[in-house]
CSV table of C-alpha atoms in Angstrom, one decimal:
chain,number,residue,atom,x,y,z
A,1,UNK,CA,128.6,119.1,94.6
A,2,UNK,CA,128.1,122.9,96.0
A,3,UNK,CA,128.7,124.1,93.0
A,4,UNK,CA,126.5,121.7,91.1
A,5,UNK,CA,123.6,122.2,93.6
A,6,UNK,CA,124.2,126.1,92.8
A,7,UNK,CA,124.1,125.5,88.8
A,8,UNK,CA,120.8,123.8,89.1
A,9,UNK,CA,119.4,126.2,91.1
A,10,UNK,CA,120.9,128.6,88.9
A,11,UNK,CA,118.7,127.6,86.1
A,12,UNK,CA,116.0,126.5,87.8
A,13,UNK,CA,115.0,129.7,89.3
A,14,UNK,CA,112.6,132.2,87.6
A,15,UNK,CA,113.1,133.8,84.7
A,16,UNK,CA,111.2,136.7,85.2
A,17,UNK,CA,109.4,137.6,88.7
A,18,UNK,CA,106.2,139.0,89.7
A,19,UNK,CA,106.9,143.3,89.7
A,20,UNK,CA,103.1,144.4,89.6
A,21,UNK,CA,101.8,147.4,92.1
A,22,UNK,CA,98.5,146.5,91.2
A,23,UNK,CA,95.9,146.2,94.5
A,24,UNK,CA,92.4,143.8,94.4
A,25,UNK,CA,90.4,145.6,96.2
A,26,UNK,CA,87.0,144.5,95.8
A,27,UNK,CA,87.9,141.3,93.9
A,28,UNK,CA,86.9,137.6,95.0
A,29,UNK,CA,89.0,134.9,94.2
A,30,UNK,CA,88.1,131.4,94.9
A,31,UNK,CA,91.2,129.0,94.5
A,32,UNK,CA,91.3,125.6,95.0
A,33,UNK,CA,94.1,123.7,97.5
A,34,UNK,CA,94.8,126.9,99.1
A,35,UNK,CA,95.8,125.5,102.0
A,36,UNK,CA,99.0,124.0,101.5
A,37,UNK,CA,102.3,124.2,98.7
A,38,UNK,CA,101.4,126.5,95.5
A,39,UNK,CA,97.8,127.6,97.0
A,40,UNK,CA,99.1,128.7,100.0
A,41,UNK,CA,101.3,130.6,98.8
A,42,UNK,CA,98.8,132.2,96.1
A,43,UNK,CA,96.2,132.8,99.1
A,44,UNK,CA,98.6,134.6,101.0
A,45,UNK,CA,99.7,136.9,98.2
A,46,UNK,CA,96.6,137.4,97.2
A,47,UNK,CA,95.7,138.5,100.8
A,48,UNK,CA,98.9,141.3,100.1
A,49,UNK,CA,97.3,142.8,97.4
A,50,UNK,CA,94.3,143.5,99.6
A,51,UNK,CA,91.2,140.8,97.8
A,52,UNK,CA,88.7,138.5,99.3
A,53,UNK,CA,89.9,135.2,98.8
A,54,UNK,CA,88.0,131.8,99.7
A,55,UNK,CA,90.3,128.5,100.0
A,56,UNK,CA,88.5,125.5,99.0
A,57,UNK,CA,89.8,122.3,100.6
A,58,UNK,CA,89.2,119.1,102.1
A,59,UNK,CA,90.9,119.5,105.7
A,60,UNK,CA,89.2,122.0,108.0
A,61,UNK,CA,91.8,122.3,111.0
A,62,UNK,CA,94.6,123.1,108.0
A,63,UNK,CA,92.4,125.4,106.1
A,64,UNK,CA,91.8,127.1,109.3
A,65,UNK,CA,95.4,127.2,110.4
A,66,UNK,CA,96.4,128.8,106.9
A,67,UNK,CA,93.7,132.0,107.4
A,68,UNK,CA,94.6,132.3,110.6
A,69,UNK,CA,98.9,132.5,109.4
A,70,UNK,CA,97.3,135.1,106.8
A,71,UNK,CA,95.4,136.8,108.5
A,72,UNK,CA,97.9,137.4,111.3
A,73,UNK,CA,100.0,138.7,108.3
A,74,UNK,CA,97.9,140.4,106.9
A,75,UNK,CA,95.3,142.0,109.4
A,76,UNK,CA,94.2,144.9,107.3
A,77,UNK,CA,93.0,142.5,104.3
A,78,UNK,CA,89.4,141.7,103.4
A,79,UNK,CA,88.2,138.5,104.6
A,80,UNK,CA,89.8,135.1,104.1
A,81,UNK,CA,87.4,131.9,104.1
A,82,UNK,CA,87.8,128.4,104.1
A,83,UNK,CA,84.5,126.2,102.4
A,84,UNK,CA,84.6,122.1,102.5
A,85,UNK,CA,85.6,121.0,98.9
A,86,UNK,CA,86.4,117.8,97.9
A,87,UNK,CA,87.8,117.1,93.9
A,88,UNK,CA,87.3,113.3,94.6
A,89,UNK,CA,83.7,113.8,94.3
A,90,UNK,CA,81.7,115.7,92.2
A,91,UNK,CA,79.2,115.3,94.5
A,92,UNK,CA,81.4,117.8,97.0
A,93,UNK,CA,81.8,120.3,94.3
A,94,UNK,CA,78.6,120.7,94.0
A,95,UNK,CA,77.8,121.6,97.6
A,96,UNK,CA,80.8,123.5,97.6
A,97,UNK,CA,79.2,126.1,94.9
A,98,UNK,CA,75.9,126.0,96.6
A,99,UNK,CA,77.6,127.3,99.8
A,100,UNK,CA,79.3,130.2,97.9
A,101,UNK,CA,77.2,132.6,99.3
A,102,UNK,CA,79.3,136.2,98.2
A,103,UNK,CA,78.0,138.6,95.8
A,104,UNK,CA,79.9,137.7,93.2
A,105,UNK,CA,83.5,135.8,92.5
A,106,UNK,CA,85.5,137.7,90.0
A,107,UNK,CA,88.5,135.2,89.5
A,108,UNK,CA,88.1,131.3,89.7
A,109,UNK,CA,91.8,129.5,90.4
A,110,UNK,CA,91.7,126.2,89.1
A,111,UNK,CA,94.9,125.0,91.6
A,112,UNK,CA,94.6,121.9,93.6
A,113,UNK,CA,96.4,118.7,92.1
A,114,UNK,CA,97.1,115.0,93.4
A,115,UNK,CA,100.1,113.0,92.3
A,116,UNK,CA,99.3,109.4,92.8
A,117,UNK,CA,97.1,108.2,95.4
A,118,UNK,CA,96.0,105.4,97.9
A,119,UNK,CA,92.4,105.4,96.5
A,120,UNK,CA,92.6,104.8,92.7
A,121,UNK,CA,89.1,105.2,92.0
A,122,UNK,CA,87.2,108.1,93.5
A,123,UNK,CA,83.9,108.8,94.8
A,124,UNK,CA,82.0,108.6,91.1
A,125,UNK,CA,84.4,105.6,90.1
A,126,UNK,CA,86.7,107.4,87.7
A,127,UNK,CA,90.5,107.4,87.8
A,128,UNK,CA,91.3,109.5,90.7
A,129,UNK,CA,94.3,111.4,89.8
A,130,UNK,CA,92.1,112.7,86.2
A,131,UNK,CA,89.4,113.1,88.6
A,132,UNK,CA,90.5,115.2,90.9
A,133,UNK,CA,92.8,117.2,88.8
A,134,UNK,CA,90.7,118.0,86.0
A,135,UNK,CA,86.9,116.4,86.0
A,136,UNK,CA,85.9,117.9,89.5
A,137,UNK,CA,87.5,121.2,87.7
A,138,UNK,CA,85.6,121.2,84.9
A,139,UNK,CA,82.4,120.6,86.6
A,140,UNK,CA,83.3,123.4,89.3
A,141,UNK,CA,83.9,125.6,86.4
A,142,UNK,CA,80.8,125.0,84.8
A,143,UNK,CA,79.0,125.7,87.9
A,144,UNK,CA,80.7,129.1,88.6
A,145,UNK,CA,79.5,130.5,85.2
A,146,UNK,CA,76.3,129.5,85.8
A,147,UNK,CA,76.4,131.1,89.0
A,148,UNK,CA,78.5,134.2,88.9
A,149,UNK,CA,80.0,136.7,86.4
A,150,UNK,CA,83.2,135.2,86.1
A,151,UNK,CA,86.2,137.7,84.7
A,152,UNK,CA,88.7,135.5,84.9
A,153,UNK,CA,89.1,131.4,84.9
A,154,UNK,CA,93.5,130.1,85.4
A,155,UNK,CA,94.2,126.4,85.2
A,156,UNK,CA,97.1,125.4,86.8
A,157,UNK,CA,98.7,122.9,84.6
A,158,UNK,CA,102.2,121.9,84.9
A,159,UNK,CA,105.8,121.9,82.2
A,160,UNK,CA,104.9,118.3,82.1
A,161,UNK,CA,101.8,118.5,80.3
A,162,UNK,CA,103.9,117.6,77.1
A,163,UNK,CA,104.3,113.8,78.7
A,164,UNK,CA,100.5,113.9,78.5
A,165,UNK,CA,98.6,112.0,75.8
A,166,UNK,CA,94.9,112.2,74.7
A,167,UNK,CA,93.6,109.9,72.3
A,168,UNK,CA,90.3,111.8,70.7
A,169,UNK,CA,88.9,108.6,69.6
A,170,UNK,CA,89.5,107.0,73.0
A,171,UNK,CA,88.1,109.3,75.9
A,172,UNK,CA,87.4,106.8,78.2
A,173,UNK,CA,90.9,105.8,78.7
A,174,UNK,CA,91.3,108.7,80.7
A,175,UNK,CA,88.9,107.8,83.3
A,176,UNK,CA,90.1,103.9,83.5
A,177,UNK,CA,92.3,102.7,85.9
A,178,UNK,CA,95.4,101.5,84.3
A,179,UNK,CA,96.4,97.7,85.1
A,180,UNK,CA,100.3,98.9,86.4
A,181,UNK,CA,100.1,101.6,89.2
A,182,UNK,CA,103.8,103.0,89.6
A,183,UNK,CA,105.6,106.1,89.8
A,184,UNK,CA,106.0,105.7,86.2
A,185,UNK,CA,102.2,106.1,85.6
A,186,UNK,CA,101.7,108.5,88.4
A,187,UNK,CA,103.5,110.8,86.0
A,188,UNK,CA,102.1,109.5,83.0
A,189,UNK,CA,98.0,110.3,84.9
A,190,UNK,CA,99.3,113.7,86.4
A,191,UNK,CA,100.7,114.9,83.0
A,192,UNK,CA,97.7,113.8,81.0
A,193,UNK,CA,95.5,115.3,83.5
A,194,UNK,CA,97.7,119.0,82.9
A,195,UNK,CA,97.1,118.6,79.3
A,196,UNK,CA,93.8,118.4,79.5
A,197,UNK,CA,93.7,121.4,81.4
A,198,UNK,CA,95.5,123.3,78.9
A,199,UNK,CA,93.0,122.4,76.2
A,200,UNK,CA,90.3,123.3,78.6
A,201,UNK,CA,91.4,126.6,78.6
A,202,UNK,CA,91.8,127.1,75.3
A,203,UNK,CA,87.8,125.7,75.1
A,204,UNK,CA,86.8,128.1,77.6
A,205,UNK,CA,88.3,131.3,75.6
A,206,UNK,CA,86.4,130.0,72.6
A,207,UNK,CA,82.8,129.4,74.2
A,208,UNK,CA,83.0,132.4,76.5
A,209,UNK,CA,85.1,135.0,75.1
A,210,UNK,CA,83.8,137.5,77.7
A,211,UNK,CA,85.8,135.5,79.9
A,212,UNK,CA,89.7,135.8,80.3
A,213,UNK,CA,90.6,131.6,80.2
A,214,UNK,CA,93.8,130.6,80.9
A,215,UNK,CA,96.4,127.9,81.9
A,216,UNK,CA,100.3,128.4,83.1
A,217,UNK,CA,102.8,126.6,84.8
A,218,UNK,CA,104.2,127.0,88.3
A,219,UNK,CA,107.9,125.7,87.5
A,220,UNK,CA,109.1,122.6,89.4
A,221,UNK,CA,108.3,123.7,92.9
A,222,UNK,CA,108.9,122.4,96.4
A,223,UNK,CA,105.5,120.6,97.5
A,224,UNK,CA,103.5,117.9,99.4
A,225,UNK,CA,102.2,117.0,96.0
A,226,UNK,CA,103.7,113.8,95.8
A,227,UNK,CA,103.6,112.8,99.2
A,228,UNK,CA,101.9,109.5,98.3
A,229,UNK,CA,105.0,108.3,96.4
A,230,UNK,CA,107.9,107.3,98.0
A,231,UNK,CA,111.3,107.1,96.9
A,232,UNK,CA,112.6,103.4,96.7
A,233,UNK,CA,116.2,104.2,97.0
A,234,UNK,CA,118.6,106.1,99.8
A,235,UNK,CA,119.6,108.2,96.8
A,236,UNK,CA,116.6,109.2,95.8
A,237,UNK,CA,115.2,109.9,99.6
A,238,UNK,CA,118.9,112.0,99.8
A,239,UNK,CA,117.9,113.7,96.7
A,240,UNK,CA,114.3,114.6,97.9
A,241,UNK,CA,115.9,116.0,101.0
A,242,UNK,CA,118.1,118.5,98.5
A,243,UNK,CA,115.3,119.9,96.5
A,244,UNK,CA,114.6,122.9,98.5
A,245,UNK,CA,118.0,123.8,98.2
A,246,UNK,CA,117.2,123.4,94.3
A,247,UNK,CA,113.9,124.3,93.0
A,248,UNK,CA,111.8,126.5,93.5
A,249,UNK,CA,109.8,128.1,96.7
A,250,UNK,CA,105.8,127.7,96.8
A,251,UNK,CA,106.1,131.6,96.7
A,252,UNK,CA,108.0,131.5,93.4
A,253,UNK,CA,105.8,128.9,91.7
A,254,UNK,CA,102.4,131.1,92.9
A,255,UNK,CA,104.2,134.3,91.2
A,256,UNK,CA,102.7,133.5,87.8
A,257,UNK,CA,99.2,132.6,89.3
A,258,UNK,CA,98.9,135.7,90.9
A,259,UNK,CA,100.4,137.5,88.0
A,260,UNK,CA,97.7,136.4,86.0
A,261,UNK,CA,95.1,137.9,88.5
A,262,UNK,CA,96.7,141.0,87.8
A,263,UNK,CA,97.9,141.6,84.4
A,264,UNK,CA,95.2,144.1,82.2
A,265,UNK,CA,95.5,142.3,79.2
A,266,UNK,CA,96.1,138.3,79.1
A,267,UNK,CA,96.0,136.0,76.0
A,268,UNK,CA,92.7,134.3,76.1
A,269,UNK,CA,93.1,130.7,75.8
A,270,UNK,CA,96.7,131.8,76.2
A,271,UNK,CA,99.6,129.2,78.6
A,272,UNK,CA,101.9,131.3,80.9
A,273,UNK,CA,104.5,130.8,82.6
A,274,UNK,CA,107.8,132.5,84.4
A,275,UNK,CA,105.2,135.6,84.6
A,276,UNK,CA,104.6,135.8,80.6
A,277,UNK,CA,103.2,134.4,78.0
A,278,UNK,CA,104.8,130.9,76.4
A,279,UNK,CA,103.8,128.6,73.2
A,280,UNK,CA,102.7,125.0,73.5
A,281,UNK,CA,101.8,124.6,70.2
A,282,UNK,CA,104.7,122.2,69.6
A,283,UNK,CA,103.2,119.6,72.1
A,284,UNK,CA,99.4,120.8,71.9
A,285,UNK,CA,98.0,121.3,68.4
């Protein structure tokens, strides 16, 4: 079993890892869900390479708890801030762009996700895991053109965005709240909800070409992300508890997020992942 656990791991692990020397000074990122799992770890290496970074999330005493971490780590950084943002409501985003109150924000991360949830509906009565993943996103994005002088936009979508499905001729679909809620269609709302993101991207490079737009993949990553479904088996609960052991570290999965801060030159409209670029154009055409 050692050995299998070591196998998976094996070829789970990155490809390729971040290797860039490259300092932010005098760069502001905003990043979404920086508190916790993928964002967290983004934040904090962020922080490393010496730029302003504000977290945008919906728990204060966490958010909080996280700067102060980084901070400790990190004590000759710029300035790490937390702002209120909550995706379930457009509403919350926003208030949460009003309250930007910085010069400018160079780089907008695109990073908080929900997989499954008690609420099904949010705030403005759409599906909440396509609301919270990608509507609230959009909008925010929107917003932070208007507002600032945006360099650089990354979605973070997911490998599974091939699961996805769109109908072009049935948009409202995505918003609905399907009849069967199971772990089945947890995956089935997250997925389409990173597809959508991909093709957001791809819209973003085309409309504003003076902006660097793109999406990427973390890699299957240890997280709280689905921490509203639970396993209904002993073997799956064992097999949750032997992830870590598997996949990969939040610090691993943020590698190609930050890589994308930092790169020169990126593929507008361009899907990255492992710290380069990959094609989707077998699933997304």
């Amino acid at each position: 079993m050692l050995l299998g656990l070591l196998a998976m791991r094996k070829k789970l692990k990155p490809k390729n890892t971040l290797t860039s020397f490259k300092e932010l000074e005098d760069v502001h990122i905003v990043i979404t869900g920086g508190n916790s799992g993928i964002g967290e770890a983004t934040a904090k290496m962020l922080a490393e390479k010496n730029a302003s970074v504000t977290i945008g999330c919906r728990t204060h005493e966490k958010s909080m708890n996280v700067i102060e971490k980084i901070s400790q780590m990190y004590p000759m950084s710029p300035k790490i801030t937390y702002k209120f943002l909550d995706l379930s409501s457009l509403r919350s985003t926003k208030e949460f762009v009003d309250s930007l109150d910085m010069k400018n924000v160079d780089i907008l991360i695109n990073n908080a996700a929900l997989w499954g949830s008690p609420e099904p509906l949010s705030e403005d009565g759409f599906e909440q895991t396509f609301a919270t993943n990608y509507l609230s996103h959009f909008y925010l994005t929107l917003l932070m053109i208007q507002k600032f002088n945006l360099k650089r936009i990354i979605n973070v979508s997911s490998g599974l965005y091939y699961k996805g499905e769109i109908e072009p001729g049935n948009l409202n679909k995505l918003v609905e709240v399907p009849e069967k809620l199971d772990k089945d269609m947890y995956r089935q709302l997250y997925s389409t909800s990173k597809l959508a993101q991909i093709y957001f991207a791809r819209e973003l490079a085309s409309r504003y070409p003076d902006i660097s737009s793109v999406s990427l993949h973390p890699g299957l990553v240890y997280t709280d992300l689905a921490r509203f479904v639970k396993p209904k088996s002993k073997i799956l609960s064992l097999l949750g508890r032997l992830l870590p052991l598997i996949i990969r570290t939040p610090e691993e999965g943020a590698a190609t997020s930050v890589f994308c801060c930092l790169e020169e030159e990126l593929q507008n409209g361009g899907y990255y992942g492992d710290c380069q670029a990959e094609n989707t154009e077998t699933h997304c055409m």
